[in-house]
CSV table of C-alpha atoms in Angstrom, one decimal:
chain,number,residue,atom,x,y,z
A,1,MET,CA,226.1,5.4,165.3
A,2,SER,CA,227.2,2.4,162.5
A,3,GLU,CA,229.4,-0.2,163.5
A,4,ALA,CA,231.2,0.6,160.1
A,5,THR,CA,234.7,1.6,159.8
A,6,SER,CA,237.2,2.8,157.0
A,7,PHE,CA,239.3,0.5,154.7
A,8,ASP,CA,242.5,1.6,153.7
A,9,THR,CA,243.5,-0.3,150.4
A,10,GLU,CA,246.3,1.6,149.2
A,11,GLU,CA,249.0,-0.6,147.8
A,12,LEU,CA,246.7,-3.8,148.2
A,13,ARG,CA,246.8,-6.0,145.1
A,14,PRO,CA,243.5,-8.9,144.7
A,15,ALA,CA,243.8,-12.1,146.5
A,16,ARG,CA,244.6,-14.9,144.5
A,17,PRO,CA,241.7,-16.7,143.1
A,18,CYS,CA,239.5,-18.3,145.9
A,19,THR,CA,236.2,-20.0,146.8
A,20,VAL,CA,234.7,-19.0,150.1
A,21,VAL,CA,232.8,-21.4,151.7
A,22,ILE,CA,230.6,-20.0,154.5
A,23,PHE,CA,229.1,-22.4,157.0
A,24,GLY,CA,226.1,-20.3,158.6
A,25,ALA,CA,225.5,-18.6,155.3
A,26,ALA,CA,221.6,-18.6,156.7
A,27,GLY,CA,222.8,-16.3,159.9
A,28,ASP,CA,223.0,-13.0,160.8
A,29,LEU,CA,226.7,-12.6,160.5
A,30,THR,CA,226.7,-13.7,157.1
A,31,LYS,CA,223.9,-10.8,156.1
A,32,ARG,CA,225.5,-8.3,158.2
A,33,LYS,CA,229.0,-8.3,157.9
A,34,LEU,CA,230.4,-11.3,155.7
A,35,LEU,CA,228.5,-10.4,152.4
A,36,PRO,CA,228.9,-6.8,152.9
A,37,ALA,CA,232.8,-7.3,153.7
A,38,LEU,CA,233.3,-9.5,150.2
A,39,TYR,CA,230.9,-7.0,148.5
A,40,ASN,CA,233.3,-4.0,149.6
A,41,LEU,CA,236.5,-6.0,148.9
A,42,LYS,CA,235.0,-6.1,145.3
A,43,ALA,CA,234.2,-2.6,145.6
A,44,ASN,CA,237.9,-1.8,146.3
A,45,GLY,CA,239.5,-4.0,143.7
A,46,LEU,CA,240.8,-6.6,146.4
A,47,LEU,CA,238.7,-9.6,145.5
A,48,PRO,CA,239.6,-11.5,142.6
A,49,ARG,CA,237.7,-12.2,139.4
A,50,GLU,CA,237.9,-15.7,139.8
A,51,VAL,CA,236.0,-16.2,143.0
A,52,ALA,CA,233.3,-18.0,144.1
A,53,ILE,CA,231.3,-18.4,147.4
A,54,VAL,CA,229.7,-21.2,148.7
A,55,GLY,CA,226.9,-21.2,151.2
A,56,VAL,CA,226.2,-23.8,153.8
A,57,ALA,CA,222.9,-24.0,156.0
A,58,ARG,CA,220.3,-25.9,157.2
A,59,ARG,CA,217.2,-24.9,155.0
A,60,PRO,CA,216.7,-26.5,151.9
A,61,MET,CA,217.2,-23.7,149.4
A,62,THR,CA,218.4,-24.0,145.3
A,63,HIS,CA,221.2,-21.6,144.4
A,64,GLU,CA,218.9,-19.3,142.6
A,65,GLN,CA,216.7,-18.5,146.1
A,66,PHE,CA,220.0,-18.1,147.6
A,67,ARG,CA,221.0,-15.2,145.3
A,68,GLN,CA,217.3,-13.5,145.7
A,69,GLU,CA,218.1,-13.5,149.8
A,70,GLN,CA,221.6,-12.5,149.4
A,71,SER,CA,220.4,-9.6,147.3
A,72,LYS,CA,217.5,-8.5,149.5
A,73,ASP,CA,220.1,-8.9,152.6
A,74,ILE,CA,222.9,-6.6,150.4
A,75,ALA,CA,220.4,-4.1,149.8
A,76,GLU,CA,220.0,-3.3,154.0
A,77,PHE,CA,223.0,-4.1,155.6
A,78,ALA,CA,225.8,-3.3,152.5
A,79,THR,CA,227.7,0.0,154.1
A,80,MET,CA,228.3,1.6,150.8
A,81,PRO,CA,225.8,2.2,147.9
A,82,VAL,CA,225.3,-1.1,145.7
A,83,GLU,CA,226.5,-0.5,141.9
A,84,GLU,CA,224.7,-3.2,140.3
A,85,LYS,CA,226.7,-3.9,138.0
A,86,LEU,CA,229.2,-5.4,140.9
A,87,TRP,CA,226.9,-7.2,142.9
A,88,THR,CA,225.5,-8.8,139.1
A,89,GLU,CA,229.1,-10.2,139.1
A,90,LEU,CA,229.1,-11.1,142.8
A,91,ARG,CA,225.7,-12.4,142.6
A,92,GLU,CA,226.7,-14.7,140.1
A,93,ALA,CA,229.3,-16.2,142.1
A,94,LEU,CA,227.1,-17.3,144.9
A,95,TYR,CA,225.4,-20.9,145.3
A,96,TYR,CA,224.2,-23.0,148.0
A,97,GLN,CA,224.1,-26.6,149.8
A,98,ALA,CA,221.6,-27.5,152.5
A,99,GLY,CA,222.2,-29.9,155.0
A,100,GLU,CA,222.9,-30.4,158.8
A,101,PHE,CA,226.3,-29.3,159.7
A,102,GLY,CA,226.9,-32.9,161.5
A,103,ASP,CA,225.3,-34.6,158.5
A,104,ALA,CA,228.1,-36.6,156.4
A,105,ALA,CA,226.3,-36.0,153.1
A,106,VAL,CA,226.8,-32.4,153.2
A,107,TYR,CA,230.8,-33.4,153.3
A,108,THR,CA,230.2,-36.2,150.4
A,109,ARG,CA,228.3,-33.5,148.5
A,110,LEU,CA,230.6,-30.4,148.8
A,111,PRO,CA,233.5,-31.8,146.6
A,112,THR,CA,231.5,-32.0,143.6
A,113,LEU,CA,230.3,-28.5,144.4
A,114,LEU,CA,233.6,-26.8,144.8
A,115,ASP,CA,235.0,-29.0,141.3
A,116,GLU,CA,232.1,-27.7,139.7
A,117,VAL,CA,232.4,-23.6,140.6
A,118,ALA,CA,236.2,-24.3,140.3
A,119,ARG,CA,235.5,-25.0,136.6
A,120,GLU,CA,232.8,-22.2,136.5
A,121,HIS,CA,235.3,-19.3,137.9
A,122,GLY,CA,238.9,-20.7,137.6
A,123,THR,CA,239.0,-20.4,141.2
A,124,GLY,CA,242.5,-23.1,141.0
A,125,GLY,CA,241.0,-25.2,144.1
A,126,ASN,CA,241.8,-22.6,146.6
A,127,VAL,CA,239.2,-22.6,149.5
A,128,LEU,CA,238.7,-20.9,152.3
A,129,PHE,CA,236.1,-22.4,154.8
A,130,TYR,CA,234.3,-19.9,157.1
A,131,LEU,CA,233.1,-21.4,160.1
A,132,ALA,CA,230.2,-18.8,161.2
A,133,THR,CA,228.3,-21.4,163.4
A,134,PRO,CA,227.9,-22.1,166.9
A,135,PRO,CA,231.1,-23.3,168.6
A,136,ASN,CA,229.9,-26.8,169.5
A,137,PHE,CA,229.9,-27.6,165.7
A,138,PHE,CA,233.6,-26.0,165.1
A,139,GLY,CA,235.5,-29.3,165.8
A,140,GLU,CA,232.9,-31.7,164.3
A,141,ILE,CA,233.0,-29.3,160.2
A,142,VAL,CA,236.9,-29.9,160.8
A,143,ARG,CA,236.8,-33.1,161.5
A,144,ARG,CA,234.7,-33.7,159.0
A,145,LEU,CA,236.4,-31.6,156.2
A,146,GLY,CA,239.6,-33.6,156.6
A,147,GLU,CA,237.6,-37.0,156.6
A,148,ALA,CA,236.7,-35.6,153.1
A,149,GLY,CA,239.6,-34.7,151.9
A,150,LEU,CA,238.7,-30.9,151.6
A,151,THR,CA,241.6,-30.0,153.8
A,152,ARG,CA,244.2,-31.1,152.2
A,153,GLU,CA,246.6,-28.8,150.1
A,154,GLU,CA,247.8,-30.4,146.9
A,155,HIS,CA,248.7,-29.3,143.3
A,156,GLY,CA,249.5,-25.9,144.8
A,157,ALA,CA,246.2,-24.9,145.6
A,158,TRP,CA,245.9,-24.1,149.5
A,159,ARG,CA,242.9,-24.3,151.8
A,160,ARG,CA,242.5,-22.5,154.9
A,161,VAL,CA,239.7,-22.5,158.1
A,162,VAL,CA,238.3,-19.3,159.7
A,163,ILE,CA,237.1,-19.7,162.9
A,164,GLU,CA,234.5,-17.3,164.8
A,165,LYS,CA,234.9,-16.9,168.7
A,166,PRO,CA,234.3,-17.9,171.2
A,167,PHE,CA,237.5,-20.4,170.9
A,168,GLY,CA,236.7,-22.6,173.9
A,169,ARG,CA,234.9,-20.8,177.2
A,170,ASP,CA,238.1,-21.8,179.5
A,171,LEU,CA,241.5,-23.4,179.8
A,172,GLU,CA,240.2,-27.1,179.5
A,173,SER,CA,238.3,-26.6,176.6
A,174,ALA,CA,240.6,-24.1,174.6
A,175,ARG,CA,243.4,-27.0,174.4
A,176,ALA,CA,240.6,-29.6,173.5
A,177,LEU,CA,239.6,-27.6,171.0
A,178,ASN,CA,243.1,-27.0,169.7
A,179,ALA,CA,243.8,-30.2,170.0
A,180,GLU,CA,241.0,-31.8,168.0
A,181,ILE,CA,241.2,-29.0,165.0
A,182,GLY,CA,245.4,-29.9,165.1
A,183,ARG,CA,244.5,-33.0,164.3
A,184,THR,CA,243.5,-32.0,160.7
A,185,LEU,CA,244.9,-28.7,160.0
A,186,ALA,CA,248.1,-27.0,160.3
A,187,GLU,CA,248.3,-24.3,162.4
A,188,SER,CA,249.1,-22.5,159.3
A,189,GLN,CA,245.9,-23.4,157.7
A,190,ILE,CA,243.8,-22.1,161.0
A,191,TYR,CA,242.5,-18.4,161.2
A,192,ARG,CA,241.2,-17.9,164.6
A,193,ILE,CA,239.4,-14.7,163.7
A,194,ASP,CA,238.5,-11.7,165.9
A,195,HIS,CA,236.4,-8.4,164.2
A,196,TYR,CA,238.2,-6.1,167.2
A,197,LEU,CA,241.5,-6.5,165.3
A,198,GLY,CA,240.0,-5.4,162.5
A,199,LYS,CA,239.6,-2.1,163.3
A,200,GLU,CA,241.7,0.7,161.7
A,201,THR,CA,242.9,2.3,165.1
A,202,VAL,CA,243.8,-1.2,166.3
A,203,GLN,CA,245.9,-1.8,163.3
A,204,ASN,CA,247.5,1.7,163.6
A,205,ILE,CA,248.8,0.6,167.6
A,206,MET,CA,251.5,-1.1,166.2
A,207,VAL,CA,252.4,2.0,163.5
A,208,PHE,CA,251.8,4.4,165.8
A,209,ARG,CA,254.2,2.6,168.7
A,210,PHE,CA,256.7,1.7,166.1
A,211,ALA,CA,256.9,4.2,163.8
A,212,ASN,CA,257.0,7.0,165.6
A,213,GLY,CA,260.7,7.7,167.5
A,214,LEU,CA,258.9,10.0,169.5
A,215,PHE,CA,256.9,8.0,171.9
A,216,GLU,CA,259.0,4.3,172.0
A,217,PRO,CA,261.5,6.2,174.5
A,218,ILE,CA,258.8,6.7,177.2
A,219,TRP,CA,256.5,3.4,176.6
A,220,ASN,CA,257.8,1.9,180.0
A,221,ARG,CA,257.7,1.9,183.4
A,222,ARG,CA,259.7,5.0,184.1
A,223,TYR,CA,257.6,7.3,182.4
A,224,VAL,CA,253.9,5.7,182.2
A,225,ASP,CA,251.8,5.9,185.4
A,226,HIS,CA,249.1,3.3,184.4
A,227,VAL,CA,246.8,2.5,181.4
A,228,GLN,CA,243.4,1.7,181.2
A,229,ILE,CA,241.5,-0.2,178.6
A,230,LEU,CA,237.6,0.6,178.2
A,231,VAL,CA,235.2,-1.1,176.5
A,232,GLY,CA,231.4,0.2,177.3
A,233,GLU,CA,228.4,-0.3,175.6
A,234,THR,CA,225.1,0.9,176.3
A,235,VAL,CA,223.2,-2.0,174.8
A,236,GLY,CA,221.7,-5.1,176.8
A,237,VAL,CA,222.1,-8.5,176.1
A,238,GLU,CA,219.2,-7.9,173.4
A,239,ASP,CA,218.2,-11.4,171.7
A,240,ARG,CA,221.7,-13.1,172.5
A,241,GLY,CA,220.2,-13.7,176.6
A,242,GLY,CA,221.0,-17.6,175.6
A,243,TYR,CA,224.1,-17.5,174.7
A,244,TYR,CA,225.2,-14.6,177.5
A,245,GLU,CA,223.9,-17.0,180.2
A,246,THR,CA,226.5,-19.4,179.4
A,247,ALA,CA,229.0,-16.6,178.7
A,248,GLY,CA,229.5,-12.9,180.7
A,249,VAL,CA,231.6,-10.4,179.7
A,250,LEU,CA,234.8,-11.8,180.8
A,251,ARG,CA,234.3,-14.6,178.4
A,252,ASP,CA,232.4,-12.7,175.8
A,253,MET,CA,234.4,-9.5,175.6
A,254,ILE,CA,237.6,-9.2,178.0
A,255,GLN,CA,239.8,-13.1,177.7
A,256,ASN,CA,239.7,-12.1,173.8
A,257,HIS,CA,239.2,-8.9,172.3
A,258,MET,CA,240.6,-6.9,175.5
A,259,PHE,CA,243.2,-9.1,176.4
A,260,GLN,CA,244.6,-8.5,172.4
A,261,LEU,CA,244.4,-4.7,173.0
A,262,LEU,CA,246.7,-4.9,175.9
A,263,ALA,CA,249.0,-7.2,174.4
A,264,LEU,CA,249.2,-4.3,171.7
A,265,ILE,CA,250.2,-1.8,173.9
A,266,ALA,CA,252.6,-3.4,175.9
A,267,MET,CA,254.3,-5.9,173.4
A,268,GLU,CA,258.2,-5.4,172.4
A,269,PRO,CA,258.9,-4.3,169.2
A,270,PRO,CA,258.8,-7.2,166.6
A,271,ALA,CA,261.8,-8.6,164.8
A,272,ALA,CA,259.8,-7.8,161.7
A,273,PHE,CA,256.4,-6.8,160.6
A,274,GLU,CA,255.4,-10.8,159.7
A,275,ALA,CA,252.9,-13.2,161.0
A,276,ASP,CA,254.9,-15.3,163.8
A,277,ALA,CA,257.1,-12.2,164.9
A,278,VAL,CA,253.9,-10.0,166.1
A,279,ARG,CA,252.4,-13.1,167.4
A,280,ASP,CA,255.4,-14.0,169.4
A,281,GLU,CA,255.6,-10.9,171.0
A,282,LYS,CA,252.0,-10.9,171.2
A,283,VAL,CA,252.2,-14.0,173.1
A,284,LYS,CA,255.4,-12.5,175.4
A,285,VAL,CA,253.1,-10.0,177.3
A,286,LEU,CA,250.1,-12.2,177.9
A,287,LYS,CA,252.7,-14.9,179.5
A,288,ALA,CA,254.4,-12.6,181.4
A,289,ILE,CA,250.6,-11.8,183.1
A,290,ARG,CA,251.0,-14.2,186.0
A,291,PRO,CA,247.7,-15.6,187.2
A,292,MET,CA,245.8,-14.8,189.5
A,293,ARG,CA,245.7,-16.8,192.8
A,294,PRO,CA,242.1,-17.0,194.6
A,295,GLU,CA,242.7,-14.6,197.0
A,296,GLU,CA,244.3,-12.1,194.6
A,297,VAL,CA,241.0,-12.4,192.5
A,298,LEU,CA,239.3,-11.0,195.5
A,299,THR,CA,241.5,-8.1,195.6
A,300,ASN,CA,241.9,-7.5,191.6
A,301,THR,CA,238.7,-8.2,190.2
A,302,VAL,CA,235.3,-6.5,190.7
A,303,ARG,CA,231.8,-8.2,188.7
A,304,GLY,CA,228.6,-6.6,188.4
A,305,GLN,CA,225.3,-7.4,187.0
A,306,TYR,CA,222.8,-4.3,185.4
A,307,GLY,CA,219.5,-3.5,187.3
A,308,GLU,CA,216.4,-1.5,185.1
A,309,GLY,CA,217.4,2.1,185.0
A,310,THR,CA,217.3,4.9,182.0
A,311,LEU,CA,219.4,5.4,178.9
A,312,SER,CA,218.6,8.2,176.4
A,313,GLY,CA,215.8,8.9,178.6
A,314,GLN,CA,214.0,5.4,177.9
A,315,LYS,CA,213.7,3.0,180.9
A,316,VAL,CA,215.3,-0.2,180.2
A,317,PRO,CA,215.1,-3.6,181.6
A,318,ALA,CA,217.2,-5.6,184.5
A,319,TYR,CA,219.5,-7.9,183.1
A,320,ARG,CA,217.1,-10.8,184.8
A,321,SER,CA,214.4,-9.5,183.2
A,322,GLU,CA,215.6,-10.3,179.4
A,323,PRO,CA,214.3,-13.0,177.1
A,324,LYS,CA,216.1,-15.9,177.9
A,325,VAL,CA,217.7,-14.8,181.1
A,326,SER,CA,217.4,-16.6,184.3
A,327,PRO,CA,215.1,-14.2,187.1
A,328,THR,CA,218.0,-15.5,189.5
A,329,SER,CA,220.9,-15.5,187.4
A,330,THR,CA,224.6,-14.6,188.3
A,331,THR,CA,225.9,-13.7,185.2
A,332,GLU,CA,228.5,-11.2,185.1
A,333,THR,CA,227.6,-7.7,182.6
A,334,TYR,CA,230.3,-5.9,184.2
A,335,ALA,CA,233.7,-6.9,184.7
A,336,ALA,CA,236.8,-4.3,186.1
A,337,LEU,CA,240.2,-6.0,186.3
A,338,ARG,CA,243.8,-5.1,188.0
A,339,LEU,CA,246.1,-7.1,185.7
A,340,HIS,CA,250.0,-6.5,186.1
A,341,VAL,CA,252.5,-7.5,183.1
A,342,GLU,CA,255.8,-9.0,184.9
A,343,ASN,CA,258.5,-7.8,182.5
A,344,TRP,CA,261.6,-5.6,182.2
A,345,ARG,CA,259.4,-2.6,180.8
A,346,TRP,CA,256.1,-2.7,182.6
A,347,ALA,CA,257.2,-3.9,186.3
A,348,GLY,CA,254.9,-1.9,188.6
A,349,VAL,CA,252.7,-0.6,186.0
A,350,PRO,CA,249.0,-1.3,186.8
A,351,PHE,CA,246.7,-2.5,183.6
A,352,TYR,CA,243.0,-1.7,184.8
A,353,LEU,CA,240.5,-3.5,182.1
A,354,ARG,CA,236.9,-2.5,182.6
A,355,SER,CA,234.1,-3.9,180.0
A,356,GLY,CA,230.3,-3.7,180.9
A,357,LYS,CA,226.8,-3.8,179.0
A,358,ARG,CA,224.1,-0.7,179.4
A,359,LEU,CA,226.6,1.8,180.4
A,360,ALA,CA,226.7,5.3,180.5
A,361,ARG,CA,228.3,5.6,176.8
A,362,ARG,CA,228.8,3.3,174.0
A,363,ASP,CA,232.9,4.3,174.1
A,364,THR,CA,236.0,1.5,173.4
A,365,GLU,CA,239.1,3.1,174.0
A,366,ILE,CA,242.6,3.0,175.2
A,367,MET,CA,244.2,5.7,178.2
A,368,ILE,CA,248.1,5.5,178.8
A,369,GLN,CA,248.6,8.1,181.8
A,370,PHE,CA,252.1,9.3,182.2
A,371,ARG,CA,253.6,10.2,185.0
A,372,ARG,CA,253.8,13.5,186.7
A,373,PRO,CA,256.5,16.1,186.3
A,374,PRO,CA,258.7,15.2,188.9
A,375,LEU,CA,259.2,19.0,190.6
A,376,LEU,CA,256.2,21.4,190.7
A,377,LEU,CA,257.1,24.5,189.5
A,378,PHE,CA,253.9,26.3,189.7
A,379,ASP,CA,252.6,26.7,193.2
A,380,GLN,CA,252.8,30.5,193.4
A,381,VAL,CA,250.5,31.1,190.4
A,382,GLY,CA,248.1,28.7,192.0
A,383,ALA,CA,248.7,25.5,190.5
A,384,SER,CA,249.4,23.1,193.0
A,385,THR,CA,248.1,20.1,191.1
A,386,ILE,CA,249.3,19.2,187.7
A,387,GLU,CA,246.8,17.2,185.6
A,388,PRO,CA,249.0,14.1,184.1
A,389,ASN,CA,249.6,14.0,180.3
A,390,ARG,CA,247.6,11.3,178.8
A,391,LEU,CA,247.3,9.3,175.4
A,392,VAL,CA,244.2,8.3,174.0
A,393,LEU,CA,243.4,5.7,171.6
A,394,HIS,CA,239.7,6.0,170.6
A,395,ILE,CA,238.5,2.8,168.9
A,396,GLN,CA,234.7,3.2,168.3
A,397,PRO,CA,232.4,4.8,167.8
A,398,ASP,CA,234.6,7.8,166.6
A,399,GLU,CA,238.3,6.5,165.7
A,400,GLY,CA,241.5,8.7,166.3
A,401,ILE,CA,244.2,9.5,168.4
A,402,GLU,CA,244.3,12.7,170.8
A,403,ILE,CA,247.4,13.8,173.1
A,404,GLN,CA,247.0,15.9,176.8
A,405,MET,CA,249.5,18.5,177.5
A,406,LYS,CA,249.4,21.6,179.2
A,407,ALA,CA,250.2,24.8,177.7
A,408,LYS,CA,249.9,28.4,179.1
A,409,ARG,CA,246.7,30.5,178.5
A,410,PRO,CA,247.7,33.6,176.7
A,411,GLY,CA,247.6,36.3,179.0
A,412,PRO,CA,249.8,38.8,181.4
A,413,THR,CA,249.6,35.7,184.3
A,414,VAL,CA,250.8,32.2,184.4
A,415,HIS,CA,247.4,29.9,183.7
A,416,LEU,CA,247.9,26.5,182.8
A,417,ASN,CA,245.4,25.0,180.2
A,418,THR,CA,245.0,21.1,179.1
A,419,VAL,CA,245.6,21.2,175.4
A,420,LYS,CA,244.5,18.4,172.9
A,421,LEU,CA,246.5,17.5,170.2
A,422,ASP,CA,244.3,15.1,168.6
A,423,PHE,CA,243.9,13.3,165.3
A,424,SER,CA,240.8,11.3,163.3
A,425,TYR,CA,240.5,9.0,160.3
A,426,ARG,CA,238.3,11.8,159.1
A,427,ASP,CA,241.3,13.6,158.6
A,428,PHE,CA,242.4,11.2,156.0
A,429,GLY,CA,239.3,12.8,153.7
A,430,GLU,CA,236.1,10.9,152.5
A,431,THR,CA,237.1,7.0,153.3
A,432,ARG,CA,234.4,4.2,152.4
A,433,ALA,CA,232.4,2.9,155.1
A,434,ALA,CA,233.5,-1.0,156.0
A,435,THR,CA,232.3,-3.5,158.4
A,436,GLY,CA,235.5,-4.4,160.3
A,437,TYR,CA,235.7,-7.8,158.5
A,438,GLU,CA,237.3,-6.7,155.1
A,439,ARG,CA,240.9,-6.3,156.6
A,440,LEU,CA,240.6,-10.0,157.8
A,441,LEU,CA,239.0,-11.9,154.9
A,442,TYR,CA,241.3,-10.0,152.6
A,443,ASP,CA,244.2,-11.1,155.1
A,444,ALA,CA,242.9,-15.1,155.0
A,445,MET,CA,242.7,-15.4,151.3
A,446,VAL,CA,246.1,-13.6,151.0
A,447,GLY,CA,247.5,-16.4,154.0
A,448,ASP,CA,248.2,-13.2,156.3
A,449,GLY,CA,248.0,-14.5,160.1
A,450,THR,CA,249.1,-11.5,162.1
A,451,LEU,CA,246.0,-9.9,163.2
A,452,PHE,CA,244.6,-13.7,164.2
A,453,TYR,CA,245.1,-15.7,167.1
A,454,ARG,CA,247.7,-18.6,167.4
A,455,ALA,CA,246.8,-21.8,169.6
A,456,ASP,CA,249.4,-20.4,171.8
A,457,MET,CA,247.5,-17.2,172.3
A,458,VAL,CA,244.3,-18.8,172.7
A,459,GLU,CA,245.5,-21.1,176.0
A,460,THR,CA,247.8,-18.1,177.3
A,461,ALA,CA,244.8,-16.0,177.5
A,462,TRP,CA,242.8,-18.3,178.9
A,463,LYS,CA,245.2,-19.1,181.4
A,464,ILE,CA,244.7,-15.5,182.8
A,465,ALA,CA,240.7,-15.9,182.9
A,466,THR,CA,240.3,-19.4,184.2
A,467,PRO,CA,241.5,-18.7,187.7
A,468,ILE,CA,239.2,-15.7,188.1
A,469,LEU,CA,236.3,-17.6,186.6
A,470,ASP,CA,237.0,-20.6,189.1
A,471,VAL,CA,236.8,-18.3,191.7
A,472,TRP,CA,233.9,-16.6,190.3
A,473,HIS,CA,232.0,-20.0,190.1
A,474,THR,CA,232.9,-21.0,193.7
A,475,LEU,CA,231.7,-17.8,195.0
A,476,PRO,CA,228.7,-16.4,193.4
A,477,PRO,CA,227.8,-12.9,194.2
A,478,ARG,CA,225.1,-11.9,196.6
A,479,ASP,CA,224.7,-8.2,195.6
A,480,PHE,CA,223.4,-8.6,192.0
A,481,PRO,CA,222.1,-6.7,190.0
A,482,ASN,CA,224.6,-4.3,191.8
A,483,TYR,CA,224.7,-1.3,189.0
A,484,ALA,CA,221.7,0.8,187.3
A,485,ALA,CA,221.8,0.7,183.7
A,486,GLY,CA,223.0,4.0,182.3
A,487,SER,CA,225.9,4.2,185.0
A,488,TRP,CA,229.4,3.5,184.6
A,489,GLY,CA,229.3,0.4,186.6
A,490,PRO,CA,228.9,-0.8,190.2
A,491,ALA,CA,230.6,1.0,193.2
A,492,SER,CA,233.2,-1.4,194.0
A,493,ALA,CA,234.7,-0.8,190.4
A,494,GLU,CA,235.6,2.8,192.0
A,495,THR,CA,237.0,1.0,195.3
A,496,LEU,CA,239.0,-1.0,193.3
A,497,ILE,CA,241.1,1.8,191.3
A,498,SER,CA,240.8,4.7,194.0
A,499,ALA,CA,242.8,2.1,196.2
A,500,ASP,CA,245.6,2.7,194.3
A,501,GLY,CA,245.2,6.9,194.2
A,502,ARG,CA,243.7,6.4,190.8
A,503,ALA,CA,240.1,6.9,189.2
A,504,TRP,CA,238.7,6.3,185.9
A,505,TRP,CA,238.9,7.7,182.3
A,506,VAL,CA,235.8,8.7,180.4
A,507,SER,CA,236.5,11.1,177.5
A,508,PRO,CA,234.4,14.4,177.9
């Protein structure tokens, strides 16, 4: 199923005029996500008429060659039918500059091009720089932009920089990168992006919690038994073996995406629906997760690596047989964690996180399981145990919300059934497909940082993850591969949760 989601444009107005400069414009992210997202914004009336897009990449190319290449790519990767008139308008706003990201000449030529497109398209000097590059270039690009005067905000114009993940690979490197870009940019100019936060159901978590008086009174340790967050992928590492060997699932998925999902579930109501108020509450949640001591890592975490197996009737290779992967690799492709948010609301409520590649099903969901009723009234009718109520937030591939509760089956006897109250985004009717980047690009253009990471959020998340990584590095696994492709992970993950008298939840 496609990664495309829906994008609600109601009550939004076009962003201010600006130029979008994409470093890494010849890469997959640009053609598969960024250009289609910009086109979708234009089709929805949210991209300003006064806009230009400048691609920066190594390959020599003219403006016209860049436009021809992007025209071919948009025809292949657009998430909606491309209207010729709209694309022609956007196509004419495309420009290109060739050069190595570390070459000073790129940054001496770029101001001239930006001045030219500002005059041609009336962008008013506003510039959004998007770093769709390998992470080792983040600091250098920002520093060179600063040295060229391209990050200076003057005459009422703004300059902002969007930085892709991964933002560091541990606490030390994240702090160093924050310090490096902080010497050039103010925090208000930095937009650390996480495409997961652009998904509709993720954005809906706060609305669901804080706009419905029904749920907030029971959103605490008195009523919630535990929380599970699952990000399951059926794909392997594909052609990303080289990157994945240096990352692993804890760095690639859990430390960023999943910690943010946890923060949204566990946060306190913000004082206002404003960027810093929301991010303040999310940071408080992450700070309430005490970093594990080495002995706690051994009892509260599980790691795994997939071996060969079968998915959708097809045999698939083991991770160690994938391209660019070491035949003796100890990189984890699966991880499960037991975390505790040690504050007044959540004390004693475990949060179980698990994510892996080559799992049985592609599924991202959050399950909140409530405590069972305190008094069992139905022994005499054969209901000696009652399944607990659950709230399930489906994030992908099908976005929606489901509540599971008990009801009596019609008939002369008392027979309990689990019934579902559910909502799907399809219930809103026909929506325009999106890439998931539309909301984030739009918010960066209008200066709304709510869905982006702040420096302290990044560092606090790494404080949780780094002790786990340190122990895993010190004690290499001896049993890899320890789960078959097409399964739900290693047996030790079942032991992790069953030791608490609980079981992993997978939607039927």
